[in-house]
PDB file of C-alpha atoms and ligand atoms in Angstrom:
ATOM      1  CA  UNK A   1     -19.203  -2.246  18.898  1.00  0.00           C
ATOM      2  CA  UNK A   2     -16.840  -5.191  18.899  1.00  0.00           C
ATOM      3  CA  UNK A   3     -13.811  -5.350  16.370  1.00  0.00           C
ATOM      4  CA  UNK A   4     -15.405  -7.785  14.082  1.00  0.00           C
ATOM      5  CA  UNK A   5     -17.618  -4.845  13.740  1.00  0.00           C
ATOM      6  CA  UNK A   6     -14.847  -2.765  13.100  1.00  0.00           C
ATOM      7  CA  UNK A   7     -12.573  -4.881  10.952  1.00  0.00           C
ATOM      8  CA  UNK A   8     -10.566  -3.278   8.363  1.00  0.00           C
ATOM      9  CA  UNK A   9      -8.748  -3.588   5.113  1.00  0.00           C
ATOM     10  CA  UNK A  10      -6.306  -1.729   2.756  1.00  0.00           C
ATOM     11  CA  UNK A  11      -7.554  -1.912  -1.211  1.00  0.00           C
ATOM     12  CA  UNK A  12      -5.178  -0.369  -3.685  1.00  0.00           C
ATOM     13  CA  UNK A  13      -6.886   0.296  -7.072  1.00  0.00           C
ATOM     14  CA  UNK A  14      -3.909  -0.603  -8.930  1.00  0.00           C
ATOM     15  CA  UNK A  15      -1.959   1.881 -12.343  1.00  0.00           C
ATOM     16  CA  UNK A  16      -3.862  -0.987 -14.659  1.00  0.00           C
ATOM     17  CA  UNK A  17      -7.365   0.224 -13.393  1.00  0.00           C
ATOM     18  CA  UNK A  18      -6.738   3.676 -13.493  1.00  0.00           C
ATOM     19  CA  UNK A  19      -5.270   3.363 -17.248  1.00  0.00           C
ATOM     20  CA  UNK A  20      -8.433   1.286 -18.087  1.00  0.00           C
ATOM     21  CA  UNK A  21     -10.784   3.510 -16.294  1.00  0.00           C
ATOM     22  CA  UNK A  22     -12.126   0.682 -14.465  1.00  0.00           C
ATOM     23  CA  UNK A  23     -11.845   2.643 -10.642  1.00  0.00           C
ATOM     24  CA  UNK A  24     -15.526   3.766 -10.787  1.00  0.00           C
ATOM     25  CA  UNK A  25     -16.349  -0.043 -11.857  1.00  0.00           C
ATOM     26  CA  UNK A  26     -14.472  -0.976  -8.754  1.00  0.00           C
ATOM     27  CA  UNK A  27     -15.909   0.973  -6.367  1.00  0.00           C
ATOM     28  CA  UNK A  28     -19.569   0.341  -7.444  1.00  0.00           C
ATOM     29  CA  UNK A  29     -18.783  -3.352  -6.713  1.00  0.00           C
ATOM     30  CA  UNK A  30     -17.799  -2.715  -3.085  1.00  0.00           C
ATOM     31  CA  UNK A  31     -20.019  -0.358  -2.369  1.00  0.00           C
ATOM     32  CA  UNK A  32     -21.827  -0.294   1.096  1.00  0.00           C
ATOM     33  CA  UNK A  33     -24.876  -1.111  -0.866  1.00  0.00           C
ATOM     34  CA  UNK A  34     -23.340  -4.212  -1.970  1.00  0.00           C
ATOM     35  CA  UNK A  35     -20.800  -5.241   0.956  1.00  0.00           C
ATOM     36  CA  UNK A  36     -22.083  -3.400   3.841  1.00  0.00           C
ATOM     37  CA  UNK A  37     -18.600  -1.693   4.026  1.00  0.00           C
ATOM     38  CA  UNK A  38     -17.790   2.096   5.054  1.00  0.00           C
ATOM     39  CA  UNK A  39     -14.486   4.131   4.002  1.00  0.00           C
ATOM     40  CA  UNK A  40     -12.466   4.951   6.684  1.00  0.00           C
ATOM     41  CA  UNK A  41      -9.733   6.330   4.088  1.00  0.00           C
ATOM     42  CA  UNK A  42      -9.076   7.276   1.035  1.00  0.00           C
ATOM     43  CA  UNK A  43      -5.477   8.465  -0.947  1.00  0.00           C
ATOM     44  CA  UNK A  44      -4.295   9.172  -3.827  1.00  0.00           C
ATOM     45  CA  UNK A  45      -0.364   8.302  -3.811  1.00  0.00           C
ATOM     46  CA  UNK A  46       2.494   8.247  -6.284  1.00  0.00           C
ATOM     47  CA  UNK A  47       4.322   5.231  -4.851  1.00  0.00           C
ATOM     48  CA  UNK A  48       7.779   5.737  -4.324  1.00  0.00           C
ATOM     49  CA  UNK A  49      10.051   2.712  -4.812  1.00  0.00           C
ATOM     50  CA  UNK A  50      10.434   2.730  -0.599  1.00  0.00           C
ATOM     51  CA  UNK A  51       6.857   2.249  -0.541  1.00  0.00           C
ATOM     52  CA  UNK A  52       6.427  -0.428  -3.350  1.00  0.00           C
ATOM     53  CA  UNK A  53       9.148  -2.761  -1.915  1.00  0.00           C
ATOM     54  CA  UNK A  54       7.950  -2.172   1.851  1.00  0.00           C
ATOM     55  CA  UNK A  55       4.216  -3.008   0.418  1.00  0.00           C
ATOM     56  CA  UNK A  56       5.665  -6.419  -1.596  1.00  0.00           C
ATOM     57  CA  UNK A  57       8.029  -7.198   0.729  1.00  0.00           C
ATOM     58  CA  UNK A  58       7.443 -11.006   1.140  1.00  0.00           C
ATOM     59  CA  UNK A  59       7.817 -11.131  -2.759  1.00  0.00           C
ATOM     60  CA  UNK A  60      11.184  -9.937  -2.496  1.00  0.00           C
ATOM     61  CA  UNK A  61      13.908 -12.123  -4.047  1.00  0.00           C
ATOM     62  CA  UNK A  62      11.120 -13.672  -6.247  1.00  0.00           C
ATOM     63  CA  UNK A  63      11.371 -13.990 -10.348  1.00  0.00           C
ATOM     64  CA  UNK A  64       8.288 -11.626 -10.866  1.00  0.00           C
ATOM     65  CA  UNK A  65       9.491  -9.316  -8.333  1.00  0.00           C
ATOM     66  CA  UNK A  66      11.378  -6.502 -10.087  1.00  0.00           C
ATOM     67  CA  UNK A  67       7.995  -5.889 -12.747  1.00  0.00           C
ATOM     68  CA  UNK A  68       5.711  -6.434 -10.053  1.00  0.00           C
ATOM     69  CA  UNK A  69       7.393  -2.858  -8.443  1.00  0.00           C
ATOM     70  CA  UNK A  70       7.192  -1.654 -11.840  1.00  0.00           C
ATOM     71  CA  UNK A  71       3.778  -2.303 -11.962  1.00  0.00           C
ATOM     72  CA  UNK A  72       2.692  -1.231  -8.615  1.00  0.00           C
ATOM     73  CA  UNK A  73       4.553   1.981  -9.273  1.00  0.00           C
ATOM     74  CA  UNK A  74       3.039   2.862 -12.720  1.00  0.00           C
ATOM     75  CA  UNK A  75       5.651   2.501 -14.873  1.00  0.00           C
ATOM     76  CA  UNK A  76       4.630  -0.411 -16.679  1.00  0.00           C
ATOM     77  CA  UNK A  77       1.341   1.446 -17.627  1.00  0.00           C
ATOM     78  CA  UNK A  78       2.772   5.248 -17.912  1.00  0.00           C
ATOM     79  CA  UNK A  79       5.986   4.668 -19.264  1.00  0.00           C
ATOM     80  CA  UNK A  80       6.580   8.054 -20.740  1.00  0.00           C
ATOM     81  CA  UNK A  81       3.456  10.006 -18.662  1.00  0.00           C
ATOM     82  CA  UNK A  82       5.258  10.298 -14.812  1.00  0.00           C
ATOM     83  CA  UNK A  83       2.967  12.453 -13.607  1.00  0.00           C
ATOM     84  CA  UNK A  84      -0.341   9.775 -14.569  1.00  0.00           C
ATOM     85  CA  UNK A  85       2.008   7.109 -12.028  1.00  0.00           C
ATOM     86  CA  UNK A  86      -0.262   6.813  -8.819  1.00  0.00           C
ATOM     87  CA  UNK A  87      -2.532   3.952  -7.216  1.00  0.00           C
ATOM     88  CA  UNK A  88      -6.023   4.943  -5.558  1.00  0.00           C
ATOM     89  CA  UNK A  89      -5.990   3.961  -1.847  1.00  0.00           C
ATOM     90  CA  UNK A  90      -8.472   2.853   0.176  1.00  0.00           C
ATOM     91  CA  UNK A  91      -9.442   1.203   4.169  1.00  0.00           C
ATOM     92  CA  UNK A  92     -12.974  -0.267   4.326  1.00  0.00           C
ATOM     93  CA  UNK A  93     -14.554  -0.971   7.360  1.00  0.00           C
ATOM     94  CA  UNK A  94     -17.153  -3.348   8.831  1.00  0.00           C
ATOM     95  CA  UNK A  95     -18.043  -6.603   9.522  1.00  0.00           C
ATOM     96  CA  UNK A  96     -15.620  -9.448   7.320  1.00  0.00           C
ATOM     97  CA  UNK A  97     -14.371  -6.751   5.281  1.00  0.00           C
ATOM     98  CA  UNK A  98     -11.037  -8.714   4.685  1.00  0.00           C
ATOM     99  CA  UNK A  99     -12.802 -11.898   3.744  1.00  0.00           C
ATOM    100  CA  UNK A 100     -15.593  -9.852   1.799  1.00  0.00           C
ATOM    101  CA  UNK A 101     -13.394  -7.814  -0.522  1.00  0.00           C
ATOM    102  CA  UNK A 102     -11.184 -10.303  -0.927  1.00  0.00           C
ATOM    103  CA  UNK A 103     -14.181 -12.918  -2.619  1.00  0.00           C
ATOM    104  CA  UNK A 104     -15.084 -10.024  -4.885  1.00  0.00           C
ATOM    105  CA  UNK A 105     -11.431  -9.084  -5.985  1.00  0.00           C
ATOM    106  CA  UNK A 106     -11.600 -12.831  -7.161  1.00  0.00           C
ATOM    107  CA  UNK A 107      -8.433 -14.922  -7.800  1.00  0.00           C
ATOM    108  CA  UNK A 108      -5.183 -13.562  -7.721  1.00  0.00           C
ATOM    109  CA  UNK A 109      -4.184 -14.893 -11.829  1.00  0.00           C
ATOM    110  CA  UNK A 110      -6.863 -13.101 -14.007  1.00  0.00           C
ATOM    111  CA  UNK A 111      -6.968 -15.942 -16.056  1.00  0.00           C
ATOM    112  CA  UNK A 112      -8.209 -18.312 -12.874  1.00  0.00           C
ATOM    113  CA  UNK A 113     -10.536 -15.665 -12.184  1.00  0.00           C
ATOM    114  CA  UNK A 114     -11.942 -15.533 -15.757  1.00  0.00           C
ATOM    115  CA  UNK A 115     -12.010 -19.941 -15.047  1.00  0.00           C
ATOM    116  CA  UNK A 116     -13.378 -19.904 -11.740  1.00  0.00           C
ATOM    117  CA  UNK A 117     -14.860 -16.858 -10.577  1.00  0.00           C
ATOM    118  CA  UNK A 118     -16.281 -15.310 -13.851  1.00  0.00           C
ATOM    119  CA  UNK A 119     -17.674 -11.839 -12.703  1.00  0.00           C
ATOM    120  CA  UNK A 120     -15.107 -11.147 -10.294  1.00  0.00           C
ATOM    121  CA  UNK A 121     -12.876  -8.029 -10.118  1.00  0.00           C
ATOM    122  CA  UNK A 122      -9.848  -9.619 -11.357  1.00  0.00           C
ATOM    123  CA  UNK A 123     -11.777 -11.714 -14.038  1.00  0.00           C
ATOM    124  CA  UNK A 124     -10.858  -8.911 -16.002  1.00  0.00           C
ATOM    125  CA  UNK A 125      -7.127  -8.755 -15.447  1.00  0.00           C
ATOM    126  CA  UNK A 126      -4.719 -10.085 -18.137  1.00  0.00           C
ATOM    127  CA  UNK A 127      -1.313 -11.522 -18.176  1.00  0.00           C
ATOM    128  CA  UNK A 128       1.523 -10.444 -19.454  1.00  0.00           C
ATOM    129  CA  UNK A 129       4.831 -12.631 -20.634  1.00  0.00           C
ATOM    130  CA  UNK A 130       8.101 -11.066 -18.915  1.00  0.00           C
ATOM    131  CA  UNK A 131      11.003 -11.368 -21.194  1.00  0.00           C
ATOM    132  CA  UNK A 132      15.043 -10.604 -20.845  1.00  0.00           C
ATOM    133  CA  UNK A 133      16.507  -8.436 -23.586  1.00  0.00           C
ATOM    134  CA  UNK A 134      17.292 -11.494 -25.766  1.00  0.00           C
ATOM    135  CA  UNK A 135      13.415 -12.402 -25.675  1.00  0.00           C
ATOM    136  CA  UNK A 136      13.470 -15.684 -23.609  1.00  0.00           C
ATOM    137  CA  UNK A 137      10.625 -16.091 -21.737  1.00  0.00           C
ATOM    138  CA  UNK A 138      10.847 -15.058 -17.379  1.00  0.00           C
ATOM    139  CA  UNK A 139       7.930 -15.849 -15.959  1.00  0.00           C
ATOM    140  CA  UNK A 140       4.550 -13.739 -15.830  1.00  0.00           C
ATOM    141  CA  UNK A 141       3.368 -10.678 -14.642  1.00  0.00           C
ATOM    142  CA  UNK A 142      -0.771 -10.739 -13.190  1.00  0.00           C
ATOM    143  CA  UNK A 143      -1.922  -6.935 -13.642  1.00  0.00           C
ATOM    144  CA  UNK A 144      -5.034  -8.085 -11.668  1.00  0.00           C
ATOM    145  CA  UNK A 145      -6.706  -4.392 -11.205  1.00  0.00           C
ATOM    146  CA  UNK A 146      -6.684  -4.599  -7.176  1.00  0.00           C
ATOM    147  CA  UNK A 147      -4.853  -5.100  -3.979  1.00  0.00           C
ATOM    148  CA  UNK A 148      -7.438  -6.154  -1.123  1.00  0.00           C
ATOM    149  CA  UNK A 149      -5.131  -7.128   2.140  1.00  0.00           C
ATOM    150  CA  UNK A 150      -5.392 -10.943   3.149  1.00  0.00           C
ATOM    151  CA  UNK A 151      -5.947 -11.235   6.590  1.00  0.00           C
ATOM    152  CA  UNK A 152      -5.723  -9.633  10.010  1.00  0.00           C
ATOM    153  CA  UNK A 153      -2.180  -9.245  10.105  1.00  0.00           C
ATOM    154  CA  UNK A 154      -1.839  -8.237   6.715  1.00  0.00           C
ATOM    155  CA  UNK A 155      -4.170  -5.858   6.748  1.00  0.00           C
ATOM    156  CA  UNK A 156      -3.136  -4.081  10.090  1.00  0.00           C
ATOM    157  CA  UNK A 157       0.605  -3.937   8.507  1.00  0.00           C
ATOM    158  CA  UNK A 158      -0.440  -2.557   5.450  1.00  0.00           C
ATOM    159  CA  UNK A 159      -2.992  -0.012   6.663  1.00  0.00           C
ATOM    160  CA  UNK A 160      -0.131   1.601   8.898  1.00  0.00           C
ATOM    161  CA  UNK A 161       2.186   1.278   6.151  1.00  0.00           C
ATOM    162  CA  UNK A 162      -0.486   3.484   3.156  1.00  0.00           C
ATOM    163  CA  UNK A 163      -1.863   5.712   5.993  1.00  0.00           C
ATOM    164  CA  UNK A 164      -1.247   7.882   9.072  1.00  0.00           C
ATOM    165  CA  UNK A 165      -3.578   8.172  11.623  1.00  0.00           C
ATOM    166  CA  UNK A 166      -5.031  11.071  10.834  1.00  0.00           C
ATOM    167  CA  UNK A 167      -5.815  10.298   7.296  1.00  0.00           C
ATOM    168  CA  UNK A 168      -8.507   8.198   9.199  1.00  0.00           C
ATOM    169  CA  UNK A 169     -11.320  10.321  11.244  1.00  0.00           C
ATOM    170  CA  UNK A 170     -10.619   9.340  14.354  1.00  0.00           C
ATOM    171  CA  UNK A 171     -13.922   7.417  15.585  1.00  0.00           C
ATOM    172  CA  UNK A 172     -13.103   5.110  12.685  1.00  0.00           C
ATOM    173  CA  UNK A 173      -9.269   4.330  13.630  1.00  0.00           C
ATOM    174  CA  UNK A 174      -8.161   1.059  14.875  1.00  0.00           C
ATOM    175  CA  UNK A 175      -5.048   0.954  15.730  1.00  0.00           C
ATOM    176  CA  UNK A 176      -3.446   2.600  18.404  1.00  0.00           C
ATOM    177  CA  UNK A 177      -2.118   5.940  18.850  1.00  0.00           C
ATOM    178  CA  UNK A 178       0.072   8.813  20.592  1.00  0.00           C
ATOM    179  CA  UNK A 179       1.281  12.449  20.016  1.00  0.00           C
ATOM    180  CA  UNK A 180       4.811  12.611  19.092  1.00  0.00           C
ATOM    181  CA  UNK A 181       7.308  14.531  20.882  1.00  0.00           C
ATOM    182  CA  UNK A 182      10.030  14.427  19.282  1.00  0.00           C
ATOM    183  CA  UNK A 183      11.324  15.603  15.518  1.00  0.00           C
ATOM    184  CA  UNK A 184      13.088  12.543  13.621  1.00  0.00           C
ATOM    185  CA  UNK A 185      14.479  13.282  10.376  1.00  0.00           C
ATOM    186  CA  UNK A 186      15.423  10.683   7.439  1.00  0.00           C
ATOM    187  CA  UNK A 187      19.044  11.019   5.941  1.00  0.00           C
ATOM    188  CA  UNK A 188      20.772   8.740   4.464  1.00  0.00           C
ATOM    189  CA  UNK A 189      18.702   5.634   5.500  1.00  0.00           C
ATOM    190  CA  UNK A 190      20.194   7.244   9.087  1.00  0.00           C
ATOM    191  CA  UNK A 191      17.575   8.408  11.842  1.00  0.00           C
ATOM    192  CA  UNK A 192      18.458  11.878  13.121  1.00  0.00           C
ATOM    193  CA  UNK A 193      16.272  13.854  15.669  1.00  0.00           C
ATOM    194  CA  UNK A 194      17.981  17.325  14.650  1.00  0.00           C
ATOM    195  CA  UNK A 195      17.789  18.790  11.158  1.00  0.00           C
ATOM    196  CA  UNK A 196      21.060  18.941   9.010  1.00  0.00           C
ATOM    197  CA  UNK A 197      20.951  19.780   5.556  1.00  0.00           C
ATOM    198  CA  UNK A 198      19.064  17.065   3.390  1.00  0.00           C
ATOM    199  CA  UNK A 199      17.324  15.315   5.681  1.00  0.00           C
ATOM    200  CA  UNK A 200      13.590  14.980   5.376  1.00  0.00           C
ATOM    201  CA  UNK A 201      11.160  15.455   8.056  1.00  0.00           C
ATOM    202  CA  UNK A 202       9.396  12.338   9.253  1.00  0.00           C
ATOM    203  CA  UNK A 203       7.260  13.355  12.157  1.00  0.00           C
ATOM    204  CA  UNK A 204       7.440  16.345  14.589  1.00  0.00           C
ATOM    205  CA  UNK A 205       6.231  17.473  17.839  1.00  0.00           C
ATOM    206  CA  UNK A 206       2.564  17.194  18.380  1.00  0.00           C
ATOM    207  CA  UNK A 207       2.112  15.071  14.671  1.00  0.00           C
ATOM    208  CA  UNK A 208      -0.324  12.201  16.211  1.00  0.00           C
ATOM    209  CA  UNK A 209       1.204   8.391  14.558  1.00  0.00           C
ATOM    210  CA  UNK A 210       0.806   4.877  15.118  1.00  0.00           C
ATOM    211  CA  UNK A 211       1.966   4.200  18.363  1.00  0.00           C
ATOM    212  CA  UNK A 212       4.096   1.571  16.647  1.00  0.00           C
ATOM    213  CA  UNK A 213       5.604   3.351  14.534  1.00  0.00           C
ATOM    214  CA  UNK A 214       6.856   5.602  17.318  1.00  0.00           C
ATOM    215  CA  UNK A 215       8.336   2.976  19.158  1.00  0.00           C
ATOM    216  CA  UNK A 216       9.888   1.598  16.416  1.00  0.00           C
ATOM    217  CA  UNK A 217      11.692   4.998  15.858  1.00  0.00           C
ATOM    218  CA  UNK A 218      12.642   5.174  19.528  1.00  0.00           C
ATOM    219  CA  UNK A 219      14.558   1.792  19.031  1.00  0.00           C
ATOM    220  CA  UNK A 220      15.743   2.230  15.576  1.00  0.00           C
ATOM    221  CA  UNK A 221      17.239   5.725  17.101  1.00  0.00           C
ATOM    222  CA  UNK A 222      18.959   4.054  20.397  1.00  0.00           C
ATOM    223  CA  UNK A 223      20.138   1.338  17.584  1.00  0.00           C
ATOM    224  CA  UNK A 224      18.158  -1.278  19.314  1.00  0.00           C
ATOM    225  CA  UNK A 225      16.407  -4.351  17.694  1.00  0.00           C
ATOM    226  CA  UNK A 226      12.993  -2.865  16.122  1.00  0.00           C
ATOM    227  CA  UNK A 227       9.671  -5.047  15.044  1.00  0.00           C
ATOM    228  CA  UNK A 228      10.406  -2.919  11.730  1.00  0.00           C
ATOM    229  CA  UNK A 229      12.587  -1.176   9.664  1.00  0.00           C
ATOM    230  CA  UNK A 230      13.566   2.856   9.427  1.00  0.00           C
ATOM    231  CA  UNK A 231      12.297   2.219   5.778  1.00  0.00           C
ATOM    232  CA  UNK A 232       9.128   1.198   6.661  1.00  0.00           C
ATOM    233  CA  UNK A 233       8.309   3.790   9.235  1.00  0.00           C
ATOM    234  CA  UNK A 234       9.550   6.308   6.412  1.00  0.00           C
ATOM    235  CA  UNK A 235       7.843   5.299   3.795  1.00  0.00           C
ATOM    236  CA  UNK A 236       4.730   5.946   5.135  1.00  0.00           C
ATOM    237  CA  UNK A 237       5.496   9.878   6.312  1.00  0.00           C
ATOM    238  CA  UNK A 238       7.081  10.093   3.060  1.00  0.00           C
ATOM    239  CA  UNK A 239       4.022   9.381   0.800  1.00  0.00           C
ATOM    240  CA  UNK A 240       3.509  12.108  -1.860  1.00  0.00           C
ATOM    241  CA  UNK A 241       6.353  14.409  -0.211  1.00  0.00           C
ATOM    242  CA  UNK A 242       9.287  14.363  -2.387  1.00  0.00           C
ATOM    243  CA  UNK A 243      10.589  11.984  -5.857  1.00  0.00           C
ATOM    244  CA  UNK A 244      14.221  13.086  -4.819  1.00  0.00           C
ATOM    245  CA  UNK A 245      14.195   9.888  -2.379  1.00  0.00           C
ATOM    246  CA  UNK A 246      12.799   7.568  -5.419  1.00  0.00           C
TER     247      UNK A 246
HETATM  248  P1  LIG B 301      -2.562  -8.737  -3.736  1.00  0.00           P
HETATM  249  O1  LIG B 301      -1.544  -8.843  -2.611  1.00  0.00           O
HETATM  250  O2  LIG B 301      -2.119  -7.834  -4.867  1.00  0.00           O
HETATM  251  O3  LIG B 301      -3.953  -8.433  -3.243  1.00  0.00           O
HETATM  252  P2  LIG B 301      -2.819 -11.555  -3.711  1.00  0.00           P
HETATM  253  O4  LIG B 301      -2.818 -11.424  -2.227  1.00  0.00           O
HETATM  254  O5  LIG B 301      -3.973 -12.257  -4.357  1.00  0.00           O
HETATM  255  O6  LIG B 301      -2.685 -10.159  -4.412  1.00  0.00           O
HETATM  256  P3  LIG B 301      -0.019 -12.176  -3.566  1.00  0.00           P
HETATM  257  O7  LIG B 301       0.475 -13.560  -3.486  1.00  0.00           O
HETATM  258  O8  LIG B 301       0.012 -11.292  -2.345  1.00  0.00           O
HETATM  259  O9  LIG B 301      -1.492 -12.239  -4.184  1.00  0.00           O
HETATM  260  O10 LIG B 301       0.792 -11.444  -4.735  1.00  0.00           O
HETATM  261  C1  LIG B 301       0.843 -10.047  -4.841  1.00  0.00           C
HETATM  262  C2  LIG B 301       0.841  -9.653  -6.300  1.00  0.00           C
HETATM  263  O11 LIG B 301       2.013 -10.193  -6.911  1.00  0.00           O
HETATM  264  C3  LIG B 301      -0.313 -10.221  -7.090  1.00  0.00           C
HETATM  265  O12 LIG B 301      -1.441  -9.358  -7.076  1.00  0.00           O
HETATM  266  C4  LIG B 301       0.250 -10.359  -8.469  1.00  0.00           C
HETATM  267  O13 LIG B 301       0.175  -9.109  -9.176  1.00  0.00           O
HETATM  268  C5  LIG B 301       1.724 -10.671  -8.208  1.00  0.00           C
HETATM  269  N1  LIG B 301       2.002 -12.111  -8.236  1.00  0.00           N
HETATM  270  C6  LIG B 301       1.765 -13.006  -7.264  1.00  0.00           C
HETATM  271  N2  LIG B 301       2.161 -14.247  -7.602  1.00  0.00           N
HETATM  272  C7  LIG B 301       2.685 -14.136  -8.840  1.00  0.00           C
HETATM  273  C8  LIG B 301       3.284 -15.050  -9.755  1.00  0.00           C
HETATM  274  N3  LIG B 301       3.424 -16.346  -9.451  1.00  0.00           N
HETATM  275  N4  LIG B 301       3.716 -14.583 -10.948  1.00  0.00           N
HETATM  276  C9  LIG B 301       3.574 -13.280 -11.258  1.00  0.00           C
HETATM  277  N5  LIG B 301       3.022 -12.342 -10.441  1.00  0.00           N
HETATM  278  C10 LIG B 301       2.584 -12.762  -9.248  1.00  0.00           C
HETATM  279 MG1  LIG B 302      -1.339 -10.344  -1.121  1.00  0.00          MG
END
């Protein structure tokens, strides 16, 4: 099988889907029935703010940017209900799954979808006005139902970041892998490799994780340049472990 055949892609049912019941909806409409697309993962996650900002990081610095964390986190839609906070994860597989999820999800503003794409996932989205404390008028927030990654890159980056390896069987992962030997510990926003009181356990001994993110934590460690940051790496072996980093 060649990787076109085995092409993959991170969708995040979003807090505004699960609040509207709408998941079941969305998974009918990529079904393999209907897209010719497997799982290869599935996760439920509370998503700490480590993991929003990692996930939106090219928004960062931009006017919608502090209520789109909001959003992705659950807040917006469970103010006063923490424990409802969570976002259904998911990695299809199979031929043009980026491209193919992507035309369903529809535009990214619901209200283009509604225009342009009526039928499509997001076509059923809505729009909400952001306003300061004296009422004026911010910008917008999209609560567009879905996440579907947008290309290769994306999609690689994002997988790695939502999942570890073996959250994926592995005749269905893609990206490369190795057995850790070593413990590394999070404390701080400091990489230790020996425990001290507070730190949180990130991987140890025998854990199998993206071969990436392993030599990212060999550089970060040594204090060497690093293709990503200890936040990144974290965030991921951090998913659904502990709110006392949040
Ligand atoms: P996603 O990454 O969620 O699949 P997308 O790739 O279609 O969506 P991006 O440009 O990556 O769109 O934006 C990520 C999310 O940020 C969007 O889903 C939307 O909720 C929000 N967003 C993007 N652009 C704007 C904007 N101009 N104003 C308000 N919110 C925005
Ligand atoms: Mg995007």
């Amino acid at each position: 099988m060649n990787l076109t055949e085995l092409e993959q892609t991170l969708v995040l049912i979003k807090p505004d889907a699960l609040k509207n019941s709408l998941t079941g909806y969305v998974l009918s409409q990529l079904s393999e029935f209907h897209t010719a697309l497997r799982f290869a993962g599935a996760k439920i996650v509370q998503v700490s703010q480590m993991l929003a900002e990692e996930h939106y990081a090219e928004h960062r610095g931009k006017g919608f940017y502090p209520s789109l964390i909001e959003y992705i986190r659950g807040n917006v839609h469970y103010p006063n209900e923490p424990d409802k906070r969570r976002v259904v994860a998911f990695v299809y597989q199979g031929p043009g799954a980026i491209q193919k999820i992507r035309d369903i999800a529809g535009p990214t503003n619901p209200h283009n979808a509604r225009d342009n794409k009526p039928g499509c996932i997001r076509a059923l989205g809505t729009i909400v006005p952001i306003k300061d404390e004296a009422g004026n008028f911010l910008g917008d927030r999209m609560d567009n139902l879905i996440h579907a990654s947008a290309n290769l890159g994306d999609a690689e980056r994002e997988i790695k970041l939502w999942f570890r390896p073996v959250d994926i069987p592995p005749l269905m992962r893609l990206y490369a892998t190795v057995k850790c030997q070593e413990h590394y510990y999070l404390k701080n926003n400091q990489l230790l490799t020996s425990y001290e009181q507070g730190s949180l356990l990130l991987v140890a001994p025998g854990d199998i994780v993206w071969q990436s993110d392993l030599e990212a934590l060999q550089l970060l460690h040594k204090g060497l340049p690093s293709p990503c940051s200890i936040q990144t790496v974290a965030a991921k072996y951090l998913i659904n472990e502990s709110t006392e980093n949040d």
